[in-house]
PDB file of C-alpha atoms in Angstrom:
ATOM      1  CA  MET A   1      38.617-134.073  26.669  1.00  0.00           C
ATOM      2  CA  LEU A   2      37.402-131.086  28.070  1.00  0.00           C
ATOM      3  CA  TRP A   3      34.894-130.003  24.754  1.00  0.00           C
ATOM      4  CA  ARG A   4      34.686-125.641  24.866  1.00  0.00           C
ATOM      5  CA  ASN A   5      31.401-123.807  23.407  1.00  0.00           C
ATOM      6  CA  LYS A   6      33.475-122.195  20.023  1.00  0.00           C
ATOM      7  CA  ARG A   7      30.197-120.213  19.974  1.00  0.00           C
ATOM      8  CA  ALA A   8      31.212-117.236  22.625  1.00  0.00           C
ATOM      9  CA  ASP A   9      34.569-117.313  20.996  1.00  0.00           C
ATOM     10  CA  TYR A  10      32.895-116.329  17.617  1.00  0.00           C
ATOM     11  CA  VAL A  11      31.051-114.287  19.435  1.00  0.00           C
ATOM     12  CA  TRP A  12      33.642-112.190  21.020  1.00  0.00           C
ATOM     13  CA  ILE A  13      35.769-112.280  18.161  1.00  0.00           C
ATOM     14  CA  SER A  14      32.410-110.264  16.250  1.00  0.00           C
ATOM     15  CA  TRP A  15      32.229-107.985  18.777  1.00  0.00           C
ATOM     16  CA  VAL A  16      35.752-107.193  18.604  1.00  0.00           C
ATOM     17  CA  LEU A  17      35.972-106.319  14.702  1.00  0.00           C
ATOM     18  CA  LEU A  18      32.956-104.099  15.233  1.00  0.00           C
ATOM     19  CA  MET A  19      34.287-102.164  18.149  1.00  0.00           C
ATOM     20  CA  ALA A  20      37.344-101.971  15.565  1.00  0.00           C
ATOM     21  CA  MET A  21      35.726-101.492  12.380  1.00  0.00           C
ATOM     22  CA  VAL A  22      33.807 -98.363  14.676  1.00  0.00           C
ATOM     23  CA  ILE A  23      36.697 -96.752  15.322  1.00  0.00           C
ATOM     24  CA  VAL A  24      38.966 -96.683  11.932  1.00  0.00           C
ATOM     25  CA  LEU A  25      35.713 -95.208  10.556  1.00  0.00           C
ATOM     26  CA  SER A  26      35.230 -93.150  13.452  1.00  0.00           C
ATOM     27  CA  VAL A  27      39.101 -92.048  12.448  1.00  0.00           C
ATOM     28  CA  ILE A  28      38.072 -91.981   9.020  1.00  0.00           C
ATOM     29  CA  THR A  29      35.359 -89.188   9.528  1.00  0.00           C
ATOM     30  CA  MET A  30      37.161 -86.495  12.403  1.00  0.00           C
ATOM     31  CA  ASN A  31      39.793 -86.788   9.422  1.00  0.00           C
ATOM     32  CA  TRP A  32      37.721 -85.584   6.346  1.00  0.00           C
ATOM     33  CA  ILE A  33      35.572 -83.417   8.348  1.00  0.00           C
ATOM     34  CA  PHE A  34      39.179 -81.380   9.566  1.00  0.00           C
ATOM     35  CA  GLY A  35      40.461 -81.308   6.202  1.00  0.00           C
ATOM     36  CA  TYR A  36      37.014 -80.211   5.244  1.00  0.00           C
ATOM     37  CA  THR A  37      36.374 -77.391   7.420  1.00  0.00           C
ATOM     38  CA  GLN A  38      39.982 -76.156   6.811  1.00  0.00           C
ATOM     39  CA  SER A  39      39.256 -76.059   3.598  1.00  0.00           C
ATOM     40  CA  ASN A  40      35.814 -74.165   3.788  1.00  0.00           C
ATOM     41  CA  VAL A  41      37.868 -71.781   6.451  1.00  0.00           C
ATOM     42  CA  ASP A  42      40.417 -70.688   4.180  1.00  0.00           C
ATOM     43  CA  VAL A  43      37.798 -70.250   1.001  1.00  0.00           C
ATOM     44  CA  ILE A  44      36.221 -67.972   3.616  1.00  0.00           C
ATOM     45  CA  LYS A  45      38.623 -66.141   5.189  1.00  0.00           C
ATOM     46  CA  LYS A  46      39.781 -65.078   0.729  1.00  0.00           C
ATOM     47  CA  ARG A  47      36.473 -64.307   0.238  1.00  0.00           C
ATOM     48  CA  THR A  48      35.033 -61.641   3.779  1.00  0.00           C
ATOM     49  CA  GLU A  49      31.870 -59.774   3.328  1.00  0.00           C
ATOM     50  CA  ASN A  50      30.860 -55.861   4.282  1.00  0.00           C
ATOM     51  CA  THR A  51      34.483 -55.359   6.281  1.00  0.00           C
ATOM     52  CA  GLN A  52      36.058 -51.539   6.715  1.00  0.00           C
ATOM     53  CA  GLU A  53      37.276 -51.466   3.499  1.00  0.00           C
ATOM     54  CA  CYS A  54      33.957 -51.476   1.766  1.00  0.00           C
ATOM     55  CA  GLU A  55      33.116 -48.002   3.528  1.00  0.00           C
ATOM     56  CA  SER A  56      36.109 -46.596   0.882  1.00  0.00           C
ATOM     57  CA  THR A  57      34.310 -48.022  -1.822  1.00  0.00           C
ATOM     58  CA  GLY A  58      31.654 -46.758  -3.904  1.00  0.00           C
ATOM     59  CA  MET A  59      30.446 -47.226  -7.240  1.00  0.00           C
ATOM     60  CA  SER A  60      27.882 -45.580  -9.241  1.00  0.00           C
ATOM     61  CA  ILE A  61      25.903 -46.879 -12.731  1.00  0.00           C
ATOM     62  CA  GLU A  62      25.968 -43.913 -14.842  1.00  0.00           C
ATOM     63  CA  SER A  63      24.660 -45.130 -18.692  1.00  0.00           C
ATOM     64  CA  VAL A  64      22.856 -48.415 -19.809  1.00  0.00           C
ATOM     65  CA  CYS A  65      21.921 -48.481 -23.112  1.00  0.00           C
ATOM     66  CA  GLN A  66      20.638 -52.327 -24.498  1.00  0.00           C
ATOM     67  CA  THR A  67      20.236 -53.709 -27.740  1.00  0.00           C
ATOM     68  CA  SER A  68      18.258 -57.029 -28.297  1.00  0.00           C
ATOM     69  CA  LYS A  69      21.351 -59.111 -27.378  1.00  0.00           C
ATOM     70  CA  THR A  70      23.568 -56.840 -25.718  1.00  0.00           C
ATOM     71  CA  ILE A  71      23.231 -54.626 -23.073  1.00  0.00           C
ATOM     72  CA  HIS A  72      25.407 -51.891 -22.433  1.00  0.00           C
ATOM     73  CA  ILE A  73      26.739 -50.635 -18.930  1.00  0.00           C
ATOM     74  CA  THR A  74      29.198 -47.599 -17.774  1.00  0.00           C
ATOM     75  CA  ILE A  75      30.183 -48.470 -14.382  1.00  0.00           C
ATOM     76  CA  ALA A  76      32.182 -45.126 -12.919  1.00  0.00           C
ATOM     77  CA  ASN A  77      34.303 -45.517  -9.850  1.00  0.00           C
ATOM     78  CA  ARG A  78      33.181 -43.023  -6.822  1.00  0.00           C
ATOM     79  CA  ASN A  79      35.532 -43.387  -3.967  1.00  0.00           C
ATOM     80  CA  ASN A  80      39.011 -44.166  -2.468  1.00  0.00           C
ATOM     81  CA  LEU A  81      40.078 -47.976  -3.234  1.00  0.00           C
ATOM     82  CA  GLN A  82      40.360 -49.563  -6.880  1.00  0.00           C
ATOM     83  CA  ILE A  83      37.200 -52.083  -7.503  1.00  0.00           C
ATOM     84  CA  THR A  84      39.364 -55.683  -9.001  1.00  0.00           C
ATOM     85  CA  LYS A  85      36.074 -57.025  -9.966  1.00  0.00           C
ATOM     86  CA  VAL A  86      31.996 -56.539 -10.554  1.00  0.00           C
ATOM     87  CA  ILE A  87      29.230 -58.247 -10.027  1.00  0.00           C
ATOM     88  CA  PHE A  88      26.517 -57.818 -11.922  1.00  0.00           C
ATOM     89  CA  ARG A  89      22.510 -58.963 -12.185  1.00  0.00           C
ATOM     90  CA  PHE A  90      19.749 -58.323 -13.648  1.00  0.00           C
ATOM     91  CA  PHE A  91      16.332 -58.087 -13.098  1.00  0.00           C
ATOM     92  CA  ASP A  92      12.786 -58.278 -15.045  1.00  0.00           C
ATOM     93  CA  TYR A  93       9.681 -55.805 -15.292  1.00  0.00           C
ATOM     94  CA  ARG A  94       8.542 -57.829 -12.550  1.00  0.00           C
ATOM     95  CA  ARG A  95      12.498 -57.439 -10.142  1.00  0.00           C
ATOM     96  CA  GLU A  96      12.660 -61.265 -10.735  1.00  0.00           C
ATOM     97  CA  PRO A  97      15.877 -62.168 -11.996  1.00  0.00           C
ATOM     98  CA  LEU A  98      17.584 -62.897 -15.196  1.00  0.00           C
ATOM     99  CA  LEU A  99      20.060 -65.758 -14.486  1.00  0.00           C
ATOM    100  CA  PRO A 100      23.021 -65.461 -14.558  1.00  0.00           C
ATOM    101  CA  THR A 101      24.467 -63.420 -12.237  1.00  0.00           C
ATOM    102  CA  ARG A 102      27.679 -61.836 -14.201  1.00  0.00           C
ATOM    103  CA  GLU A 103      31.083 -61.211 -12.586  1.00  0.00           C
ATOM    104  CA  LYS A 104      33.797 -59.130 -14.368  1.00  0.00           C
ATOM    105  CA  LYS A 105      37.292 -58.586 -13.731  1.00  0.00           C
ATOM    106  CA  VAL A 106      38.178 -54.284 -13.636  1.00  0.00           C
ATOM    107  CA  ALA A 107      41.409 -52.647 -12.754  1.00  0.00           C
ATOM    108  CA  LEU A 108      38.806 -49.183 -11.884  1.00  0.00           C
ATOM    109  CA  ASP A 109      40.690 -46.928 -10.533  1.00  0.00           C
ATOM    110  CA  PRO A 110      39.081 -43.484  -8.378  1.00  0.00           C
ATOM    111  CA  ASP A 111      37.394 -41.715 -10.335  1.00  0.00           C
ATOM    112  CA  GLU A 112      37.623 -43.704 -13.373  1.00  0.00           C
ATOM    113  CA  GLN A 113      35.027 -45.151 -16.147  1.00  0.00           C
ATOM    114  CA  GLN A 114      34.508 -48.158 -17.918  1.00  0.00           C
ATOM    115  CA  GLN A 115      31.724 -49.888 -19.921  1.00  0.00           C
ATOM    116  CA  PHE A 116      31.016 -53.381 -20.132  1.00  0.00           C
ATOM    117  CA  ILE A 117      29.214 -55.277 -22.379  1.00  0.00           C
ATOM    118  CA  LEU A 118      27.524 -58.428 -21.147  1.00  0.00           C
ATOM    119  CA  GLN A 119      25.494 -60.579 -23.135  1.00  0.00           C
ATOM    120  CA  LYS A 120      22.059 -60.620 -21.774  1.00  0.00           C
ATOM    121  CA  ASP A 121      18.989 -62.766 -22.115  1.00  0.00           C
ATOM    122  CA  GLY A 122      15.553 -61.557 -21.938  1.00  0.00           C
ATOM    123  CA  VAL A 123      14.807 -57.979 -21.830  1.00  0.00           C
ATOM    124  CA  VAL A 124      16.316 -55.889 -18.587  1.00  0.00           C
ATOM    125  CA  GLN A 125      14.313 -53.082 -16.057  1.00  0.00           C
ATOM    126  CA  TYR A 126      16.914 -52.818 -13.422  1.00  0.00           C
ATOM    127  CA  ILE A 127      20.165 -53.936 -12.710  1.00  0.00           C
ATOM    128  CA  GLU A 128      21.940 -54.547 -10.076  1.00  0.00           C
ATOM    129  CA  ALA A 129      26.574 -53.649  -9.833  1.00  0.00           C
ATOM    130  CA  ILE A 130      28.145 -55.248  -6.739  1.00  0.00           C
ATOM    131  CA  PRO A 131      31.874 -53.564  -6.307  1.00  0.00           C
ATOM    132  CA  VAL A 132      34.334 -55.831  -4.984  1.00  0.00           C
ATOM    133  CA  THR A 133      37.764 -55.023  -3.533  1.00  0.00           C
ATOM    134  CA  SER A 134      40.753 -56.813  -3.014  1.00  0.00           C
ATOM    135  CA  THR A 135      42.863 -56.215  -0.249  1.00  0.00           C
ATOM    136  CA  GLY A 136      46.716 -58.216  -0.454  1.00  0.00           C
ATOM    137  CA  GLU A 137      45.060 -61.820  -0.754  1.00  0.00           C
ATOM    138  CA  TYR A 138      41.560 -61.585  -0.024  1.00  0.00           C
ATOM    139  CA  GLU A 139      38.709 -60.288  -2.074  1.00  0.00           C
ATOM    140  CA  VAL A 140      36.395 -57.649  -0.537  1.00  0.00           C
ATOM    141  CA  THR A 141      32.471 -58.468  -1.878  1.00  0.00           C
ATOM    142  CA  CYS A 142      30.993 -55.021  -0.546  1.00  0.00           C
ATOM    143  CA  LEU A 143      27.142 -55.794  -0.278  1.00  0.00           C
ATOM    144  CA  ASN A 144      26.334 -52.808   0.743  1.00  0.00           C
ATOM    145  CA  LYS A 145      27.387 -50.744  -1.779  1.00  0.00           C
ATOM    146  CA  ILE A 146      25.720 -51.812  -4.702  1.00  0.00           C
ATOM    147  CA  ALA A 147      24.997 -49.294  -7.438  1.00  0.00           C
ATOM    148  CA  THR A 148      21.554 -49.557  -9.184  1.00  0.00           C
ATOM    149  CA  MET A 149      19.231 -48.501 -12.245  1.00  0.00           C
ATOM    150  CA  ASN A 150      15.862 -48.581 -11.374  1.00  0.00           C
ATOM    151  CA  GLU A 151      14.762 -47.639 -14.869  1.00  0.00           C
ATOM    152  CA  VAL A 152      16.470 -49.254 -17.677  1.00  0.00           C
ATOM    153  CA  GLN A 153      15.373 -47.502 -21.694  1.00  0.00           C
ATOM    154  CA  ALA A 154      13.642 -49.672 -24.088  1.00  0.00           C
ATOM    155  CA  VAL A 155      15.208 -52.520 -26.244  1.00  0.00           C
ATOM    156  CA  LYS A 156      17.408 -50.338 -29.130  1.00  0.00           C
ATOM    157  CA  ILE A 157      18.796 -51.234 -32.157  1.00  0.00           C
ATOM    158  CA  SER A 158      21.853 -49.997 -31.260  1.00  0.00           C
ATOM    159  CA  CYS A 159      24.002 -48.747 -28.823  1.00  0.00           C
TER     160      CYS A 159
END
């Protein structure tokens, strides 16, 4: 009777199993990457920045008054498109950001004003307000149309 070397069979089987496992993991990783990029592309499409719609968007900060816990900001829409959201960023006297950034949904038509009362931490010296408009299913953040207020009045007892 002829004896075969079974170790050679085990090595061959281990290589086949290893290659099968590598192929399966590659397919799983490829499917995950494809799904991940598709979902990110959808998010990017819905939230575009600085498109042509921003040329018809304009906003200004009309007045600001702050108490020890709140800040009262009056915003005016100065152009042709409706503003659907305003992103507020607050800074202290060294121009360091006071966290967190505040977002407020609004329906601010052209040539209208609206007052916002927001909670704050610390003394605010500088304010940035970023207009956001919607065009169909897309939300457009207009970073090139930031409204600023450089010298915010000191804290008052009431506004």
